[in-house]
Amino acid sequence: MDRETSTVQVWALKGFLDELKRINNTMEDRRFVFILGAGASIQSGVKGAAPLAREWMQMLFHRVVSPETDFDSWLKLNPLEIDNWQPDNLAGHYPEIFARCFSGDHEAGFAELEKAIEAGSPSFGYAVLAWIMTKTSHNMVITTNFDNLVADSLYIYGRRSPHVIGHETLAGYLKPLARRPMVAKIHRDLFTDPINDPDGTGQLKKPWEDALRNIFKFYTPIFIGYGGNDGSLMNFLSDLSSRDISGRPFWCYYEPGGQPNGDIAALMQKHNGVLIPTPEWDQLMLDIGNLWGYKHDDQLKDLERYTEDMKQTLQEQVLNTSREGGEEIKTKLLPKPKKEQDKSWLDWSLEAEGKWTVEDKVEHYKLAIEALPESAELHFNYAYWLFDIGHAESAKQHYKIAIDIDPDDFAAQSNYASVLESSGETEKAEIHYKKALALRPGDVNATYNYANMLSGLERYEEAEIYYKKALALKPDDTKAMNNYACLLIDLKRLEEAESLVNRALDLSPEHPVFVETKSELLFAQEKYQDALNTIERALELDPGSQQAKDIKAQIEQEIKRGKKGASRRKK
């Protein structure tokens, strides 16, 4: 160990991990921030500063030197006349080499960077990092890298969209204690004019200085894969006092790559920090993740469920587009011809959408179910179509089969409940509404439909609970507002009803049913002429509405009799 590093603390990996675990378990208000450099991207297939700098020096070499000249000998001559030249540490001269190689054509340089970055994909260590950033309070990364490995891993493995700040003009949005994972790219993003020249990497932009100074009051930095070769972050950290950083910083360096330079050792000494020789990125992140509760089996199962859900969602959206589209859309979405034994449930269902007679469609679904009798999706789609054409009994049979195959199918449980309700089997319907809501408590449509059924059964207190839940889930759901208003009119809570129906009309002023409800409210308030004017407007919007005609007749009868209390047919 050289003289600079001999005076700074150096811990074994186990001691470092024990300290992270202890702090995490005993100091709930302490957060860690990961400071990532190019070394964190190497296992993901992104070239580091050293190989890129060497490639660019070779490009310069071929421009100015005859082929018989030896490249390594040429390097030792300091051909670019860079101060403190180290031919064995080209990474330390990365900004100067980039600037010289692509002088006069920076776009070509950015294209080289883009090619190097796009060759990579998140390695295992990034999967662990995504888990840490979504499952613990340690949800921030500060990086000098241009790549999107952190963000990509969060999309893929964490199913979260991070707040990525890729330019100093946005640095003010880097907030401590944020709920959402945050990624700060202090040298900018690849697509926002990345900082890659000596001047830019030599001095941290002032907005970043202000933002990072605030962050380090709350976060303890863990440096991984960062060589400290740029002056911007290193100078900023050197200017901080030891009181400006929460806790002591930890600088992890790749042990086979040798000791960190003297500037890093001096920085750690100033801030009472610790140097830790570590294995490669993936193994180090696994060690850190494990001590905070990471289990790769659980992540794999979660990823498998998520992937299957995404696939199912896409399949359903394709099918819904076919259902709702015309002949041209249905034709475009027809699957390629296949043998029957090779068809998926989606293939059969899309082909069914292309059948134009009831007989052909029934026959097609029978063939499909014969080929895939255990496909819950096929039984569901067949039931959906049967109910749509008025064959409720047959629809019930196939919804029931779909549920028997997959009891956890939310859509089947919810739709089966609706079909049972339409057939007057409300006791059975309630069972399946409850099962659907147990599977997906946050589904506004199932909540709203269950509220409607309860209201129709005159179980008003229960119905009100579910209308309120529906509106809490979707505050601008005008149908829920309208039907809740109808319930309140029944309960003679007219002021509350008025507030709801007015909100619905503010959002959908031309909706004829909402105008009808407004008329009924005015009728209940004994404002008969206003009620008549309003129902006439509803009939202008929907001249064929029998309900509006019935309401108008009741209002006219009441006006004619000059009495109150005409019955109002409930929607």
Coordinates of C-alpha atoms in Angstrom, one line a residue:
M1 CA 0.0 0.0 0.0
D2 CA 1.4 3.4 -0.9
R3 CA 1.9 6.3 1.5
E4 CA -1.3 8.0 0.6
T5 CA -3.5 5.0 1.3
S6 CA -1.7 4.0 4.4
T7 CA -3.3 6.7 6.5
V8 CA -6.9 6.0 5.4
Q9 CA -9.1 3.3 6.8
V10 CA -9.3 0.1 4.6
W11 CA -11.9 -2.4 5.6
A12 CA -12.5 -6.0 4.5
L13 CA -15.7 -6.6 2.5
K14 CA -17.3 -8.5 5.4
G15 CA -16.8 -5.5 7.7
F16 CA -18.3 -3.2 5.2
L17 CA -21.3 -5.4 4.7
D18 CA -21.8 -5.8 8.5
E19 CA -21.8 -2.0 8.8
L20 CA -24.4 -1.5 6.0
K21 CA -26.6 -4.1 7.7
R22 CA -26.2 -2.5 11.2
I23 CA -27.0 1.0 9.9
N24 CA -30.0 -0.2 7.9
N25 CA -31.4 -2.0 11.0
T26 CA -30.7 0.6 13.6
M27 CA -30.9 4.0 11.8
E28 CA -34.2 4.1 9.9
D29 CA -33.6 7.8 9.0
R30 CA -30.2 7.1 7.3
R31 CA -30.2 6.5 3.6
F32 CA -27.5 5.4 1.2
V33 CA -26.9 6.9 -2.3
F34 CA -25.0 4.9 -4.9
I35 CA -22.3 6.9 -6.8
L36 CA -21.7 4.9 -9.9
G37 CA -18.9 5.3 -12.4
A38 CA -18.0 3.5 -15.7
G39 CA -16.8 0.4 -13.8
A40 CA -20.4 -0.4 -12.8
S41 CA -21.3 -0.8 -16.5
I42 CA -18.6 -3.1 -17.7
Q43 CA -20.3 -6.4 -16.8
S44 CA -23.4 -5.1 -18.7
G45 CA -21.4 -5.0 -21.9
V46 CA -20.7 -1.3 -21.9
K47 CA -17.1 -0.4 -22.6
G48 CA -15.3 1.4 -19.8
A49 CA -13.2 4.5 -20.1
A50 CA -9.9 2.6 -20.5
P51 CA -10.8 0.5 -23.6
L52 CA -12.6 3.4 -25.2
A53 CA -9.7 5.8 -24.7
R54 CA -7.4 3.1 -26.1
E55 CA -9.6 2.7 -29.2
W56 CA -9.6 6.5 -29.8
M57 CA -5.8 6.7 -29.3
Q58 CA -5.5 4.0 -32.0
M59 CA -7.7 6.1 -34.3
L60 CA -5.4 9.0 -33.7
F61 CA -2.3 6.8 -34.2
H62 CA -3.5 5.7 -37.6
R63 CA -4.1 9.2 -38.7
V64 CA -0.6 10.5 -38.0
V65 CA 1.8 7.6 -37.9
S66 CA 3.1 5.2 -40.6
P67 CA 1.9 1.6 -40.2
E68 CA 5.3 0.3 -39.3
T69 CA 5.5 2.4 -36.1
D70 CA 4.7 0.6 -32.8
F71 CA 1.5 1.8 -31.1
D72 CA 2.7 1.2 -27.5
S73 CA 6.0 3.0 -28.2
W74 CA 4.1 5.9 -29.7
L75 CA 1.9 6.1 -26.6
K76 CA 4.9 6.5 -24.3
L77 CA 5.9 9.7 -26.2
N78 CA 2.9 11.6 -24.9
P79 CA 1.8 12.3 -28.5
L80 CA -1.1 14.6 -27.4
E81 CA 1.1 16.6 -25.1
I82 CA -1.2 16.1 -22.1
D83 CA 0.0 17.2 -18.7
N84 CA 0.9 14.4 -16.3
W85 CA 0.6 11.9 -19.1
Q86 CA 0.3 8.2 -18.0
P87 CA 0.3 5.8 -21.0
D88 CA -0.7 3.0 -18.7
N89 CA -3.7 4.9 -17.4
L90 CA -5.5 6.2 -20.5
A91 CA -8.8 6.3 -18.6
G92 CA -7.4 9.2 -16.6
H93 CA -7.0 11.1 -19.8
Y94 CA -10.4 10.1 -21.3
P95 CA -11.8 13.7 -21.7
E96 CA -8.7 15.0 -23.4
I97 CA -8.5 12.0 -25.7
F98 CA -12.2 12.2 -26.7
A99 CA -11.8 16.0 -27.4
R100 CA -8.8 15.5 -29.6
C101 CA -10.1 12.5 -31.5
F102 CA -13.4 14.1 -32.4
S103 CA -12.3 17.7 -32.6
G104 CA -14.4 19.3 -35.4
D105 CA -17.0 16.6 -35.4
H106 CA -18.5 16.1 -31.9
E107 CA -21.5 14.4 -33.4
A108 CA -19.3 11.5 -34.6
G109 CA -18.0 11.3 -31.0
F110 CA -21.5 11.1 -29.6
A111 CA -22.3 8.4 -32.2
E112 CA -19.3 6.4 -30.9
L113 CA -20.6 6.8 -27.4
E114 CA -24.1 5.8 -28.4
K115 CA -22.8 2.6 -30.1
A116 CA -20.8 1.7 -27.0
I117 CA -23.8 2.2 -24.7
E118 CA -26.4 0.5 -26.9
A119 CA -24.2 -2.7 -26.9
G120 CA -25.0 -3.2 -23.2
S121 CA -28.0 -4.5 -21.3
P122 CA -28.4 -4.5 -17.5
S123 CA -26.4 -7.3 -15.8
F124 CA -27.4 -9.2 -12.7
G125 CA -26.1 -6.5 -10.4
Y126 CA -28.5 -4.0 -11.9
A127 CA -31.4 -6.4 -11.1
V128 CA -30.3 -6.3 -7.5
L129 CA -30.0 -2.5 -7.6
A130 CA -33.5 -2.2 -9.0
W131 CA -34.8 -4.3 -6.1
I132 CA -32.9 -2.1 -3.6
M133 CA -34.2 1.1 -5.1
T134 CA -37.8 -0.1 -5.1
K135 CA -38.0 -2.1 -1.9
T136 CA -35.8 -0.1 0.5
S137 CA -35.3 3.6 1.3
H138 CA -32.0 3.6 -0.5
N139 CA -33.5 4.8 -3.8
M140 CA -31.1 7.2 -5.3
V141 CA -28.2 6.9 -7.8
I142 CA -25.8 9.7 -8.8
T143 CA -23.7 8.8 -11.8
T144 CA -21.1 10.1 -14.2
N145 CA -22.3 7.6 -16.8
F146 CA -24.4 8.4 -19.9
D147 CA -26.0 4.9 -20.2
N148 CA -29.5 4.1 -19.1
L149 CA -28.7 0.8 -17.2
V150 CA -30.2 2.0 -13.9
A151 CA -33.4 3.3 -15.5
D152 CA -33.7 0.2 -17.7
S153 CA -33.3 -2.2 -14.8
L154 CA -35.9 -0.3 -12.9
Y155 CA -38.4 -0.6 -15.8
I156 CA -37.6 -4.3 -16.3
Y157 CA -37.0 -5.7 -12.8
G158 CA -38.6 -3.1 -10.5
R159 CA -41.6 -2.1 -12.6
R160 CA -41.1 1.5 -11.6
S161 CA -40.4 4.6 -13.7
P162 CA -37.5 6.5 -12.1
H163 CA -37.2 10.2 -12.1
V164 CA -34.1 10.6 -14.3
I165 CA -32.4 14.0 -14.2
G166 CA -30.1 14.3 -17.1
H167 CA -29.3 17.9 -17.3
E168 CA -28.1 20.6 -14.8
T169 CA -31.0 22.9 -15.6
L170 CA -33.2 20.2 -13.9
A171 CA -31.0 19.6 -10.9
G172 CA -33.3 21.5 -8.7
Y173 CA -35.7 18.6 -9.0
L174 CA -33.3 16.3 -7.2
K175 CA -35.0 16.1 -3.9
P176 CA -33.9 14.2 -0.7
L177 CA -36.2 11.6 0.8
A178 CA -38.2 11.2 -2.5
R179 CA -40.7 8.4 -2.8
R180 CA -39.8 7.6 -6.4
P181 CA -36.4 6.2 -7.4
M182 CA -34.1 9.0 -8.6
V183 CA -31.2 8.9 -11.0
A184 CA -29.0 12.0 -11.3
K185 CA -26.7 12.1 -14.3
I186 CA -24.2 14.8 -13.4
H187 CA -22.5 14.7 -16.8
R188 CA -25.9 14.8 -18.6
D189 CA -27.7 12.1 -20.5
L190 CA -26.4 10.8 -23.8
F191 CA -29.2 12.6 -25.7
T192 CA -28.8 16.0 -24.0
D193 CA -25.4 17.1 -25.2
P194 CA -23.3 14.9 -22.8
I195 CA -20.3 16.5 -21.0
N196 CA -17.3 14.6 -22.3
D197 CA -14.6 17.3 -22.7
P198 CA -11.8 18.5 -20.3
D199 CA -13.6 21.8 -19.5
G200 CA -16.9 20.1 -18.8
T201 CA -15.6 17.2 -16.7
G202 CA -13.2 19.5 -14.9
Q203 CA -15.9 21.6 -13.1
L204 CA -19.3 20.5 -11.7
K205 CA -22.1 22.8 -12.9
K206 CA -23.4 25.1 -10.1
P207 CA -26.9 23.7 -10.1
W208 CA -25.5 20.2 -9.4
E209 CA -23.3 21.6 -6.6
D210 CA -26.3 23.0 -4.9
A211 CA -28.4 19.9 -5.4
L212 CA -25.7 17.4 -4.3
R213 CA -24.8 19.5 -1.2
N214 CA -28.5 19.1 -0.1
I215 CA -28.5 15.4 -0.9
F216 CA -25.4 14.6 1.1
K217 CA -27.0 16.1 4.2
F218 CA -29.4 13.1 4.2
Y219 CA -27.5 10.3 2.3
T220 CA -24.3 8.4 2.9
P221 CA -22.5 7.8 -0.4
I222 CA -21.3 4.4 -1.6
F223 CA -18.9 4.8 -4.5
I224 CA -18.8 1.8 -6.9
G225 CA -17.0 1.6 -10.2
Y226 CA -15.9 5.2 -10.1
G227 CA -12.2 5.9 -10.7
G228 CA -12.3 9.6 -9.7
N229 CA -10.7 10.6 -13.0
D230 CA -12.9 13.6 -13.6
G231 CA -12.3 16.8 -11.7
S232 CA -15.9 17.8 -11.5
L233 CA -17.3 15.5 -8.8
M234 CA -13.9 15.0 -7.1
N235 CA -13.3 18.7 -6.8
F236 CA -16.8 19.2 -5.4
L237 CA -16.4 16.4 -2.8
S238 CA -13.0 17.8 -1.8
D239 CA -14.5 21.2 -1.2
L240 CA -17.1 19.8 1.2
S241 CA -16.3 19.7 4.9
S242 CA -16.7 16.4 6.8
R243 CA -19.9 17.8 8.4
D244 CA -21.5 18.2 4.9
I245 CA -21.9 14.4 4.5
S246 CA -24.3 12.2 6.5
G247 CA -22.2 9.4 8.0
R248 CA -18.9 8.3 6.5
P249 CA -18.5 7.6 2.8
F250 CA -17.6 4.2 1.5
W251 CA -15.4 3.9 -1.6
C252 CA -15.6 0.4 -3.1
Y253 CA -12.8 -0.4 -5.6
Y254 CA -12.3 -3.5 -7.7
E255 CA -9.6 -5.4 -5.9
P256 CA -8.0 -7.1 -9.0
G257 CA -7.7 -3.6 -10.6
G258 CA -5.3 -2.4 -7.9
Q259 CA -5.5 0.4 -5.3
P260 CA -7.3 3.6 -6.0
N261 CA -5.3 6.7 -6.7
G262 CA -3.9 9.1 -4.1
D263 CA -6.6 11.7 -4.7
I264 CA -9.3 9.1 -3.7
A265 CA -7.4 8.2 -0.6
A266 CA -6.9 11.8 0.4
L267 CA -10.6 12.4 -0.1
M268 CA -11.6 9.5 2.1
Q269 CA -9.1 10.6 4.7
K270 CA -10.6 14.1 4.8
H271 CA -14.2 12.8 5.2
N272 CA -13.3 9.9 7.6
G273 CA -14.3 7.6 4.8
V274 CA -13.4 4.0 4.2
L275 CA -11.8 2.1 1.3
I276 CA -13.1 -1.3 0.5
P277 CA -11.5 -3.8 -1.9
T278 CA -14.4 -5.6 -3.5
P279 CA -15.2 -8.3 -6.2
E280 CA -16.8 -7.4 -9.5
W281 CA -20.0 -5.4 -9.7
D282 CA -22.5 -8.2 -9.9
Q283 CA -21.1 -10.1 -6.9
L284 CA -20.8 -6.9 -4.8
M285 CA -24.4 -5.9 -5.5
L286 CA -25.6 -9.4 -4.6
D287 CA -23.8 -9.2 -1.3
I288 CA -25.3 -5.8 -0.5
G289 CA -28.8 -6.9 -1.7
N290 CA -28.7 -10.1 0.4
L291 CA -28.0 -8.3 3.6
W292 CA -31.0 -6.1 3.0
G293 CA -33.3 -8.9 2.2
Y294 CA -32.9 -9.6 -1.5
K295 CA -33.8 -13.1 -2.7
H296 CA -33.2 -13.9 -6.4
D297 CA -35.9 -16.6 -6.4
D298 CA -38.5 -14.1 -5.3
Q299 CA -37.4 -11.6 -7.9
L300 CA -37.5 -14.3 -10.7
K301 CA -41.1 -15.3 -9.6
D302 CA -42.2 -11.7 -9.6
L303 CA -40.7 -11.1 -13.0
E304 CA -42.3 -14.2 -14.4
R305 CA -45.7 -13.0 -13.0
Y306 CA -45.2 -9.5 -14.4
T307 CA -44.1 -10.8 -17.8
E308 CA -47.1 -13.1 -18.0
D309 CA -49.4 -10.2 -16.9
M310 CA -47.9 -8.0 -19.6
K311 CA -48.4 -10.7 -22.3
Q312 CA -51.9 -11.3 -21.2
T313 CA -52.7 -7.6 -21.2
L314 CA -51.3 -7.2 -24.7
Q315 CA -53.3 -10.2 -25.9
E316 CA -56.5 -8.8 -24.4
Q317 CA -55.8 -5.4 -26.0
V318 CA -55.3 -7.0 -29.4
L319 CA -58.5 -8.9 -29.1
N320 CA -60.5 -5.8 -27.8
T321 CA -59.1 -3.8 -30.8
S322 CA -60.4 -6.5 -33.1
R323 CA -63.8 -6.6 -31.4
E324 CA -64.3 -2.9 -31.6
G325 CA -62.9 -2.4 -35.1
G326 CA -64.5 -2.8 -38.5
E327 CA -63.9 -5.4 -41.1
E328 CA -60.5 -3.8 -42.1
I329 CA -59.2 -3.9 -38.6
K330 CA -60.4 -7.5 -38.0
T331 CA -58.7 -8.6 -41.2
K332 CA -55.4 -6.9 -40.3
L333 CA -55.4 -8.7 -36.9
L334 CA -56.1 -12.2 -38.2
P335 CA -53.3 -14.5 -37.3
K336 CA -51.1 -16.2 -39.8
P337 CA -52.5 -19.6 -41.0
K338 CA -51.6 -22.4 -38.7
K339 CA -52.5 -26.0 -38.0
E340 CA -55.2 -26.4 -35.4
Q341 CA -52.9 -28.0 -32.9
D342 CA -50.5 -25.0 -33.2
K343 CA -53.2 -22.3 -32.5
S344 CA -53.3 -20.3 -29.3
W345 CA -56.4 -19.1 -27.6
L346 CA -55.8 -15.7 -29.1
D347 CA -55.5 -17.1 -32.6
W348 CA -58.9 -18.9 -32.2
S349 CA -60.5 -15.7 -30.7
L350 CA -59.2 -13.4 -33.5
E351 CA -60.5 -15.8 -36.1
A352 CA -63.8 -15.8 -34.4
E353 CA -64.0 -12.1 -34.7
G354 CA -63.7 -12.5 -38.5
K355 CA -66.9 -14.7 -38.6
W356 CA -69.9 -12.6 -39.6
T357 CA -72.8 -14.9 -38.8
V358 CA -73.9 -16.2 -35.5
E359 CA -73.9 -19.8 -36.8
D360 CA -70.3 -19.5 -38.1
K361 CA -69.1 -17.9 -34.9
V362 CA -70.8 -20.6 -32.7
E363 CA -69.3 -23.3 -34.8
H364 CA -65.9 -21.7 -34.7
Y365 CA -65.9 -21.4 -30.9
K366 CA -67.0 -25.0 -30.6
L367 CA -64.0 -26.1 -32.6
A368 CA -61.7 -23.9 -30.6
I369 CA -62.9 -25.3 -27.3
E370 CA -62.6 -28.8 -28.6
A371 CA -59.0 -28.0 -29.5
L372 CA -58.3 -26.2 -26.2
P373 CA -60.8 -27.4 -23.6
E374 CA -58.8 -26.1 -20.7
S375 CA -58.4 -22.6 -22.0
A376 CA -60.1 -20.2 -19.5
E377 CA -59.5 -17.4 -22.0
L378 CA -61.5 -19.2 -24.8
H379 CA -64.4 -19.9 -22.5
F380 CA -64.3 -16.3 -21.2
N381 CA -64.3 -14.9 -24.8
Y382 CA -67.1 -17.2 -25.9
A383 CA -69.2 -16.2 -22.8
Y384 CA -68.5 -12.5 -23.4
W385 CA -69.8 -12.8 -27.0
L386 CA -72.8 -15.0 -26.0
F387 CA -74.0 -12.5 -23.4
D388 CA -73.5 -9.6 -25.9
I389 CA -75.9 -11.3 -28.4
G390 CA -78.5 -12.0 -25.6
H391 CA -77.7 -15.7 -24.8
A392 CA -77.3 -15.2 -21.1
E393 CA -77.8 -18.8 -20.1
S394 CA -75.1 -20.1 -22.4
A395 CA -72.9 -17.2 -21.3
K396 CA -73.3 -18.3 -17.7
Q397 CA -72.2 -21.8 -18.5
H398 CA -69.0 -20.7 -20.1
Y399 CA -68.1 -18.1 -17.5
K400 CA -68.6 -20.8 -14.9
I401 CA -66.2 -23.1 -16.8
A402 CA -63.7 -20.3 -17.1
I403 CA -63.8 -19.8 -13.3
D404 CA -63.5 -23.5 -12.6
I405 CA -60.3 -23.5 -14.7
D406 CA -58.9 -20.3 -13.2
P407 CA -60.7 -19.2 -10.0
D408 CA -58.3 -16.2 -9.8
D409 CA -59.5 -14.7 -13.1
F410 CA -60.8 -11.3 -12.0
A411 CA -62.6 -10.5 -15.3
A412 CA -64.4 -13.8 -15.3
Q413 CA -65.6 -13.4 -11.7
S414 CA -66.7 -9.8 -12.4
N415 CA -68.5 -10.6 -15.7
Y416 CA -70.1 -13.7 -14.3
A417 CA -71.5 -11.6 -11.4
S418 CA -72.9 -9.1 -13.9
V419 CA -74.6 -11.9 -15.9
L420 CA -76.0 -13.5 -12.8
E421 CA -77.4 -10.1 -11.7
S422 CA -79.0 -9.5 -15.1
S423 CA -80.8 -12.9 -14.7
G424 CA -82.1 -11.9 -11.2
E425 CA -79.7 -14.3 -9.4
T426 CA -78.5 -11.6 -7.1
E427 CA -77.4 -13.8 -4.2
K428 CA -75.0 -15.7 -6.5
A429 CA -74.0 -12.5 -8.2
E430 CA -73.0 -11.0 -4.8
I431 CA -70.7 -14.0 -4.1
H432 CA -68.8 -13.4 -7.4
Y433 CA -68.7 -9.6 -7.0
K434 CA -67.0 -10.1 -3.7
K435 CA -64.6 -12.7 -5.1
A436 CA -63.7 -10.2 -7.9
L437 CA -63.2 -7.4 -5.5
A438 CA -61.0 -9.6 -3.3
L439 CA -58.8 -10.3 -6.4
R440 CA -58.7 -6.7 -7.4
P441 CA -59.9 -4.3 -4.7
G442 CA -58.9 -1.2 -6.7
D443 CA -61.1 -2.0 -9.8
V444 CA -63.5 0.9 -10.1
N445 CA -65.9 -0.8 -12.5
A446 CA -66.4 -3.9 -10.3
T447 CA -66.9 -1.6 -7.3
Y448 CA -69.4 0.6 -9.2
N449 CA -71.3 -2.4 -10.5
Y450 CA -71.6 -3.9 -7.1
A451 CA -72.8 -0.6 -5.7
N452 CA -75.5 -0.5 -8.4
M453 CA -76.7 -3.9 -7.5
L454 CA -76.9 -3.1 -3.8
S455 CA -78.8 0.1 -4.6
G456 CA -81.2 -1.9 -6.8
L457 CA -81.8 -4.3 -3.8
E458 CA -82.5 -1.2 -1.7
R459 CA -79.5 -1.9 0.5
Y460 CA -78.7 1.7 0.5
E461 CA -76.2 2.0 3.3
E462 CA -74.0 -0.7 1.7
A463 CA -74.4 0.7 -1.7
E464 CA -73.3 4.1 -0.5
I465 CA -70.1 2.6 0.9
Y466 CA -69.2 1.2 -2.5
Y467 CA -70.2 4.3 -4.4
K468 CA -67.8 6.3 -2.2
K469 CA -65.1 3.7 -2.8
A470 CA -65.7 4.0 -6.6
L471 CA -65.3 7.7 -6.4
A472 CA -62.3 7.5 -4.2
L473 CA -60.7 5.2 -6.8
K474 CA -61.8 7.5 -9.7
P475 CA -62.9 10.9 -8.6
D476 CA -64.1 11.9 -12.1
D477 CA -66.2 8.8 -12.7
T478 CA -69.4 10.6 -13.8
K479 CA -71.5 7.4 -13.9
A480 CA -70.7 6.7 -10.3
M481 CA -71.6 10.3 -9.4
N482 CA -74.9 10.1 -11.3
N483 CA -76.0 6.8 -9.8
Y484 CA -74.9 7.8 -6.3
A485 CA -77.0 10.9 -6.8
C486 CA -80.0 8.7 -7.7
L487 CA -79.5 6.8 -4.4
L488 CA -79.3 10.1 -2.4
I489 CA -82.5 11.3 -4.1
D490 CA -84.2 8.1 -2.9
L491 CA -82.9 8.8 0.6
K492 CA -84.2 12.4 0.4
R493 CA -80.7 13.8 0.8
L494 CA -81.3 16.3 -1.9
E495 CA -78.4 18.8 -1.2
E496 CA -75.8 16.0 -1.4
A497 CA -77.5 14.6 -4.6
E498 CA -77.5 18.1 -6.2
S499 CA -73.8 18.5 -5.6
L500 CA -73.0 15.1 -7.2
V501 CA -75.3 15.5 -10.3
N502 CA -74.0 19.0 -10.9
R503 CA -70.4 17.7 -10.8
A504 CA -71.4 15.0 -13.3
L505 CA -73.0 17.6 -15.6
D506 CA -70.0 19.9 -15.3
L507 CA -67.8 17.1 -16.7
S508 CA -70.4 15.8 -19.2
P509 CA -73.0 18.5 -19.8
E510 CA -74.5 16.7 -22.9
H511 CA -75.0 13.3 -21.3
P512 CA -78.8 12.7 -21.5
V513 CA -79.0 10.3 -18.5
F514 CA -77.3 12.9 -16.3
V515 CA -79.8 15.5 -17.5
E516 CA -82.6 13.1 -16.7
T517 CA -81.2 12.7 -13.1
K518 CA -81.1 16.5 -12.8
S519 CA -84.8 16.6 -13.8
E520 CA -85.6 14.0 -11.2
L521 CA -83.8 16.0 -8.6
L522 CA -85.7 19.1 -9.5
F523 CA -88.9 17.1 -9.3
A524 CA -88.0 15.9 -5.8
Q525 CA -87.3 19.5 -4.8
E526 CA -90.8 20.4 -6.1
K527 CA -89.4 22.7 -8.8
Y528 CA -91.8 21.3 -11.3
Q529 CA -91.4 23.8 -14.1
D530 CA -87.6 23.6 -13.9
A531 CA -87.9 19.8 -13.9
L532 CA -90.1 19.9 -17.1
N533 CA -87.6 22.2 -18.9
T534 CA -84.7 20.0 -18.0
I535 CA -86.4 16.7 -19.1
E536 CA -87.3 18.4 -22.4
R537 CA -83.6 19.1 -22.8
A538 CA -82.8 15.4 -22.1
L539 CA -85.3 14.4 -24.8
E540 CA -83.6 16.8 -27.3
L541 CA -80.3 15.0 -26.5
D542 CA -81.9 11.5 -26.7
P543 CA -85.3 11.6 -28.4
G544 CA -85.8 7.8 -28.1
S545 CA -85.3 7.6 -24.3
Q546 CA -88.4 5.9 -22.9
Q547 CA -87.3 6.8 -19.4
A548 CA -87.2 10.4 -20.2
K549 CA -90.7 10.2 -21.7
D550 CA -92.0 8.6 -18.6
I551 CA -90.4 11.2 -16.4
K552 CA -91.9 14.0 -18.5
A553 CA -95.4 12.4 -18.3
Q554 CA -95.1 12.3 -14.5
I555 CA -94.0 15.9 -14.3
E556 CA -96.8 17.1 -16.5
Q557 CA -99.3 15.1 -14.5
E558 CA -98.1 16.7 -11.3
I559 CA -98.2 20.2 -12.8
K560 CA -101.7 19.4 -14.1
R561 CA -102.9 18.1 -10.7
G562 CA -101.0 20.7 -8.8
K563 CA -100.0 18.1 -6.3
K564 CA -96.9 16.6 -4.9
G565 CA -95.7 13.1 -4.6
A566 CA -95.9 11.6 -8.0
S567 CA -93.9 8.4 -8.0
R568 CA -90.6 8.5 -9.7
R569 CA -89.3 5.5 -11.5
K570 CA -85.9 4.7 -10.3
K571 CA -83.1 4.2 -12.9

